[in-house]
XYZ file of C-alpha atoms in Angstrom:
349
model
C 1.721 -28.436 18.828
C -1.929 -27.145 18.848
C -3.811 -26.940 15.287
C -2.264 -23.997 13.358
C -4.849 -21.185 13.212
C -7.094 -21.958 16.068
C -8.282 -19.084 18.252
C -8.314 -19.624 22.274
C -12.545 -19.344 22.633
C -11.865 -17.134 25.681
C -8.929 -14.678 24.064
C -8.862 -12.620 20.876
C -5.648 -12.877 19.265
C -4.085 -9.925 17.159
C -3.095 -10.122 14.242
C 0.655 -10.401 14.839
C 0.011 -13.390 16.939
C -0.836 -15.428 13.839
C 2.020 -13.914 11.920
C 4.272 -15.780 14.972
C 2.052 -18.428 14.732
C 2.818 -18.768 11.042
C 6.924 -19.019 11.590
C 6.934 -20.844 13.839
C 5.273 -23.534 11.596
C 7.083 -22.863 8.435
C 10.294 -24.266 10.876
C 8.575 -26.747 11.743
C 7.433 -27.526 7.913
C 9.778 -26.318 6.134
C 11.764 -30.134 5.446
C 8.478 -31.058 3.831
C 8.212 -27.770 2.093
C 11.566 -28.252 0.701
C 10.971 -31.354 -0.651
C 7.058 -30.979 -2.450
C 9.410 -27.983 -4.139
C 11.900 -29.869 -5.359
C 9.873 -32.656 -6.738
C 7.304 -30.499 -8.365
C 4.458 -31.020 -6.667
C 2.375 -27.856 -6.677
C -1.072 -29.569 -6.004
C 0.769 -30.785 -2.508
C 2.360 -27.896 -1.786
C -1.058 -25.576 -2.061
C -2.532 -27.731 0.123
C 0.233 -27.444 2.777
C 0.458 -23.578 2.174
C -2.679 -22.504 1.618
C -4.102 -23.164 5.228
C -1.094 -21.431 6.857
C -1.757 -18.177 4.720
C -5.270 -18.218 5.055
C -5.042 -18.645 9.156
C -2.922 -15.464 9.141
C -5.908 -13.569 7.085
C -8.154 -14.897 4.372
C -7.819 -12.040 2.218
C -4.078 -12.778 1.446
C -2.933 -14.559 -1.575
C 0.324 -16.519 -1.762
C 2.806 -17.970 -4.635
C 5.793 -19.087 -5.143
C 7.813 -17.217 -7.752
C 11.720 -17.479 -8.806
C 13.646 -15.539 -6.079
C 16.356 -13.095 -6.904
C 19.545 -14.405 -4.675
C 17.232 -17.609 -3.173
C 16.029 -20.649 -6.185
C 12.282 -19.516 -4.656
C 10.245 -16.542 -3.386
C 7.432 -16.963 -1.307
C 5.090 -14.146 -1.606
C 2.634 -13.483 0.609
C 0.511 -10.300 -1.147
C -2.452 -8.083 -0.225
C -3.628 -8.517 -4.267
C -4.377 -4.686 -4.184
C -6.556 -4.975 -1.052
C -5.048 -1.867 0.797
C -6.552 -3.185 4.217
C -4.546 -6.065 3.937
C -1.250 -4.484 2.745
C 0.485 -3.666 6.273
C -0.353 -7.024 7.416
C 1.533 -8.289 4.715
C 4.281 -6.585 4.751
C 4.450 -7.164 9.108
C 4.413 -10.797 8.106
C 7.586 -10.331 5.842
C 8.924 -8.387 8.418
C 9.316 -10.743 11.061
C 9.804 -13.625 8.417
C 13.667 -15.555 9.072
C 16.956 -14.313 7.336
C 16.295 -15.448 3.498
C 19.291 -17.710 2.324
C 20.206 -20.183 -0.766
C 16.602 -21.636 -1.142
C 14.088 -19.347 0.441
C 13.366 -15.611 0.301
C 10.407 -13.925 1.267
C 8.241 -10.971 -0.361
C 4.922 -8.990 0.505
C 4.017 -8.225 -2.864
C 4.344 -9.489 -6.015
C 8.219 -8.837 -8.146
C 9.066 -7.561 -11.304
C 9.947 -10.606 -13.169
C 13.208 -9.741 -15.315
C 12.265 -12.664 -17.825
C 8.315 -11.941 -17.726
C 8.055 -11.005 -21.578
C 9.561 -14.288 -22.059
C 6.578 -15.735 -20.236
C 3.384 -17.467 -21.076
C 0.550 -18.040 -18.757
C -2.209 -20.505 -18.555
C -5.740 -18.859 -18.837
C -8.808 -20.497 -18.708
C -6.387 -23.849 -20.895
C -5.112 -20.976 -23.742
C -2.062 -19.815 -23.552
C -1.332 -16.078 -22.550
C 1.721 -14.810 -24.195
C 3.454 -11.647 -22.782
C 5.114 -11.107 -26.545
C 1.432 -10.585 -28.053
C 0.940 -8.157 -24.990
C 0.026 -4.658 -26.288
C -0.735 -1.319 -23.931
C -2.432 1.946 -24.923
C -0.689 4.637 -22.635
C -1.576 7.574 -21.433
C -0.368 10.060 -18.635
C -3.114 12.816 -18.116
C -1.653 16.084 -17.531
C -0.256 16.898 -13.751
C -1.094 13.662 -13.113
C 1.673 11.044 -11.333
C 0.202 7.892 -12.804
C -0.295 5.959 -16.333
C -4.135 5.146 -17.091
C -3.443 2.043 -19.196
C -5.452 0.127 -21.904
C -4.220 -3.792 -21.856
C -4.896 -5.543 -24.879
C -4.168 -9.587 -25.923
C -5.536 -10.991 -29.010
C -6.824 -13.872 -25.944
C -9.161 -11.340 -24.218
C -11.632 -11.816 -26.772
C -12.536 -14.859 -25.877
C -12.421 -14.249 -21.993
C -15.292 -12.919 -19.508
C -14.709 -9.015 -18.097
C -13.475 -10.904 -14.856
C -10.699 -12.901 -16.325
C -9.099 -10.125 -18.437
C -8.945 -7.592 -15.799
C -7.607 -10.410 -13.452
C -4.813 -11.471 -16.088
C -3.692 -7.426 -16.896
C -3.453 -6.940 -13.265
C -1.731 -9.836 -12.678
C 0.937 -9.680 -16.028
C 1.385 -5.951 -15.166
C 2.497 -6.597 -11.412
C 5.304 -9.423 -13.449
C 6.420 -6.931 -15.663
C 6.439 -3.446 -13.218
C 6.359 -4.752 -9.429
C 3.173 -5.128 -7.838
C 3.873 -1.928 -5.728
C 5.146 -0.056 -8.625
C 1.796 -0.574 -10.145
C -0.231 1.087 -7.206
C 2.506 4.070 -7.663
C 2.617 4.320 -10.958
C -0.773 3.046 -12.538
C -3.710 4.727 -12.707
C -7.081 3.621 -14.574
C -6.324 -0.215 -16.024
C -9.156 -0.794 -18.945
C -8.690 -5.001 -20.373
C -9.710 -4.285 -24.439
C -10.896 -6.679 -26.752
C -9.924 -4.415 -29.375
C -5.936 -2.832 -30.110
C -5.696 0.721 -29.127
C -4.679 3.295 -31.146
C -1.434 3.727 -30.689
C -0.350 0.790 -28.396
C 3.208 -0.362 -28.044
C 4.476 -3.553 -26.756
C 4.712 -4.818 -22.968
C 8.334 -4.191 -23.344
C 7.683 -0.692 -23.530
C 6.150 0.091 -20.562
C 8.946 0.297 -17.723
C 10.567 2.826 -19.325
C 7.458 5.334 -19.742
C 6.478 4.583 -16.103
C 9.943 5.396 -15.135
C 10.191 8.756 -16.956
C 6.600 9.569 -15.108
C 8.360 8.540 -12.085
C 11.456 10.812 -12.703
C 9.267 14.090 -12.325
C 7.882 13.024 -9.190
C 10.981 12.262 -7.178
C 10.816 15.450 -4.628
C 8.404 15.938 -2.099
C 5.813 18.284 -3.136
C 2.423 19.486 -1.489
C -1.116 20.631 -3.258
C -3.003 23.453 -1.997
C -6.973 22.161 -2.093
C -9.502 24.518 -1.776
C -13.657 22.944 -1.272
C -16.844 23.476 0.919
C -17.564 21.198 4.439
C -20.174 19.618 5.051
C -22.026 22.316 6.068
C -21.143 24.385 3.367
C -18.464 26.677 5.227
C -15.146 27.018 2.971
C -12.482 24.881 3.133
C -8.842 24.497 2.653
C -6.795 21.341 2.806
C -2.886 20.815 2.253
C -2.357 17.192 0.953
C 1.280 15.648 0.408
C 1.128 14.988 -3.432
C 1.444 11.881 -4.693
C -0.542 10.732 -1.582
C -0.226 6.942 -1.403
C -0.327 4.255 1.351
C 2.017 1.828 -0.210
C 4.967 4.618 0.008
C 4.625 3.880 4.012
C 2.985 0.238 4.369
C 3.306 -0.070 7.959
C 1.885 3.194 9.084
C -1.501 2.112 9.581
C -2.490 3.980 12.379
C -4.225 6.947 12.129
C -3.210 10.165 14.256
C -6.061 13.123 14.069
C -4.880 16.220 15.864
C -7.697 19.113 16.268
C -6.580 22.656 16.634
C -9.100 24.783 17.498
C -7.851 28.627 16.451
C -8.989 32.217 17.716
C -7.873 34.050 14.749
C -10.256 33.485 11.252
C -11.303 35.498 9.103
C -15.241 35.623 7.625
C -14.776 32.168 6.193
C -13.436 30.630 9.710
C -10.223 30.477 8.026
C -7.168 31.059 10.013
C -5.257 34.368 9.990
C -2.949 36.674 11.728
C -1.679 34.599 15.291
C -3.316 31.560 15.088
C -1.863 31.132 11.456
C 1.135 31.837 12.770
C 0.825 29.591 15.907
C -0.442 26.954 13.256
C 2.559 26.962 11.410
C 4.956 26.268 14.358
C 3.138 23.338 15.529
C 3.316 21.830 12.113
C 6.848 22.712 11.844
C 7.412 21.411 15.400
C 5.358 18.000 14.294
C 7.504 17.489 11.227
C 10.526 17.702 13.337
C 9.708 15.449 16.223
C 7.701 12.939 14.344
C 9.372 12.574 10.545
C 12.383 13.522 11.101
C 13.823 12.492 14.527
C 11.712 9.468 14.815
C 10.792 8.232 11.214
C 7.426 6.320 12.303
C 4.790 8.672 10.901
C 4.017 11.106 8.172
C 1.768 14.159 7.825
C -0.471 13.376 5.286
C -3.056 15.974 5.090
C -4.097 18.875 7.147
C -7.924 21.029 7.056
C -9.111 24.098 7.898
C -12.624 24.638 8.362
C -14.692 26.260 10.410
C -12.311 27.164 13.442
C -10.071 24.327 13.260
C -7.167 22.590 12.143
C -7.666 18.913 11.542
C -4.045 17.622 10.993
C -3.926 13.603 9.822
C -0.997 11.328 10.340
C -0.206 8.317 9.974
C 2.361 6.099 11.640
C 3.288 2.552 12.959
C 1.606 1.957 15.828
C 4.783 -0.136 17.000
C 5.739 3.517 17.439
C 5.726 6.381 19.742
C 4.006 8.835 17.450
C 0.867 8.827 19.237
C 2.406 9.557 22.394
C 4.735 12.945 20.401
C 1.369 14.222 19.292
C -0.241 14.172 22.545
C 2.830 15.789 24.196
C 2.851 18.343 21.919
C -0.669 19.449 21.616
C -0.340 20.133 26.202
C 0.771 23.565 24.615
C -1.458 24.411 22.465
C -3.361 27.808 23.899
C -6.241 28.466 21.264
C -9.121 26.301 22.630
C -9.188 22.490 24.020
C -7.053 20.308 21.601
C -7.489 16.980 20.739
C -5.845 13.828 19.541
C -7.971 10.629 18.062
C -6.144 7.479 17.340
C -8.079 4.706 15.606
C -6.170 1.535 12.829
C -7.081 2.880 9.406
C -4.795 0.404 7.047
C -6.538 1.463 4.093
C -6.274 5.194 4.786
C -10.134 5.122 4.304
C -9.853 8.863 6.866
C -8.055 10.873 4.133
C -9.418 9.098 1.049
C -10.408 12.426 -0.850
C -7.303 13.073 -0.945
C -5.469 9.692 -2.260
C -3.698 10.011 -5.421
């Protein structure tokens, strides 16, 4: 078997090729995995794991927590970075049927017994009982800005106590719950004013949830960059961890006829507007459930309409079909990998 990782000097490999690469050689290492497990031996087994992960990308962070039907969970997690979060979840994708040892996550679990839990911290011990949150939901808003505060984070640098709230907060909610759901994330030395305890905090995260449960739009209005007026539609909440694997991004320019003084569409061409969104949604998110609309523009004479969608998919091939029709101008489709959604960032929730 050739070294694990190790890139052909003549071929570029994709990054799905190291995702097979890595499955192959958990099979193949998985009797000695088993075993460093069962004896204990973490120091052993990050040595063994650790190079596999890292081949795949170095960006991703592993660890083994308790599974929920297996005795383990191996999670393999972007840590927040949203350029890394398809490719994590592609590599849990194609990982083997879990079963009475192994199961396998791309992001971190709520851990049902985490307020029973105490971490290790710099050699003090992090208690989740002593864990105390200052909560606050600002108005319209679909996520909790959230003041963490341990009598220990007095004593640690600015690094270390945002790095242990992120990291108790993805035990006690779900790591992608927390990039729904959480909004500004402040470590204090100090106790807010009214903070409650850890134990608290599913439960107001789920009521915020509960009032976001339909789909629902936002009407945007701004300036371009040349100063002409603007208006965007933006699905509301707008976030990439709802669809992990859509990655690629589909932008479809519609030039339009009608516009008013502002180069806004009216009359026709807002009509004609209208039925090829309508006719998008249809073909793309309904029928075919590989893409999303996430935002559309109007500027200037045109309609710039952004999906996104798994490139394992046809959707790139639906929104060329479509635009063959369109009779306002010369239409145009642009497809380019944007995991991190870094083309409609504006209008991220």
């Amino acid at each position: 078997m050739r070294l694990f990782g190790r890139k052909d000097e003549e071929t570029e490999e994709e990054p799905g090729d190291h995702i097979a690469e890595f499955w192959v050689w958990w099979e193949e290492t998985r009797p000695r995995l088993d075993s460093l497990v069962a004896s204990g031996e973490a120091e052993g087994l990050s040595e063994v794991l650790a190079p596999a992960v890292a081949a795949i990308d170095p960006g991703l962070v592993y660890e083994i927590a308790p599974g929920r039907s297996a005795a383990h969970a191996l999670v393999v997690t972007a840590a927040g970075d949203a350029e890394l979060r398809s490719l994590a979840h592609r590599w849990a994708k194609a990982a083997p049927p879990s079963d009475f040892l192994w199961e396998f996550f791309p992001s971190r679990q709520a851990n049902p017994r985490a307020l029973e839990t105490a971490l290790d911290v710099g050699g003090q011990e992090f208690g989740f009982d002593k864990l105390m949150f200052g909560l606050r939901v600002p108005r319209g808003a679909s996520r909790v800005d959230i003041a963490a505060y341990h009598p220990l984070f007095a004593d640690l640098d600015e690094e270390t106590r945002m790095d242990t709230a992120l990291l108790a907060l993805d035990w006690i909610l779900g790591e992608d719950e927390v990039a729904r759901w959480v909004g500004d994330i402040t470590p204090a030395t100090f106790q807010p004013i009214d903070a409650v305890p850890a134990v608290h905090l599913p439960a107001v995260v789920a009521d915020v949830a509960s009032e976001w449960s339909e789909e629902q739009w936002a009407l945007l209005e701004g300036q371009a960059a040349s100063g002409a007026p603007l208006i965007a539609t933006t699905r509301y909440p707008l976030r990439p961890v709802d669809y992990p694997l859509f990655d690629q991004h589909i932008e479809i320019t519609l030039p339009y006829s009608h516009r008013d003084e502002n180069g806004l569409p009216v009359g026709d061409s807002l009509e004609a507007l209208r039925d090829f969104e309508e006719r998008l949604a249809t073909r793309l998110t309904k029928a075919h459930a590989d893409a999303v609309v996430a935002v559309h523009v109007s500027a200037e004479g045109h309609r710039v309409i952004h999906l996104y969608a798994d490139p394992t998919g046809d959707a790139a091939i639906h929104a060329k079909e479509l635009i063959v029709g369109w009779e306002e101008g010369e239409p145009r489709v642009d497809v380019a990998a944007d995991p991190g959604w870094i083309s409609v960032s504006p209008f991220l929730s």
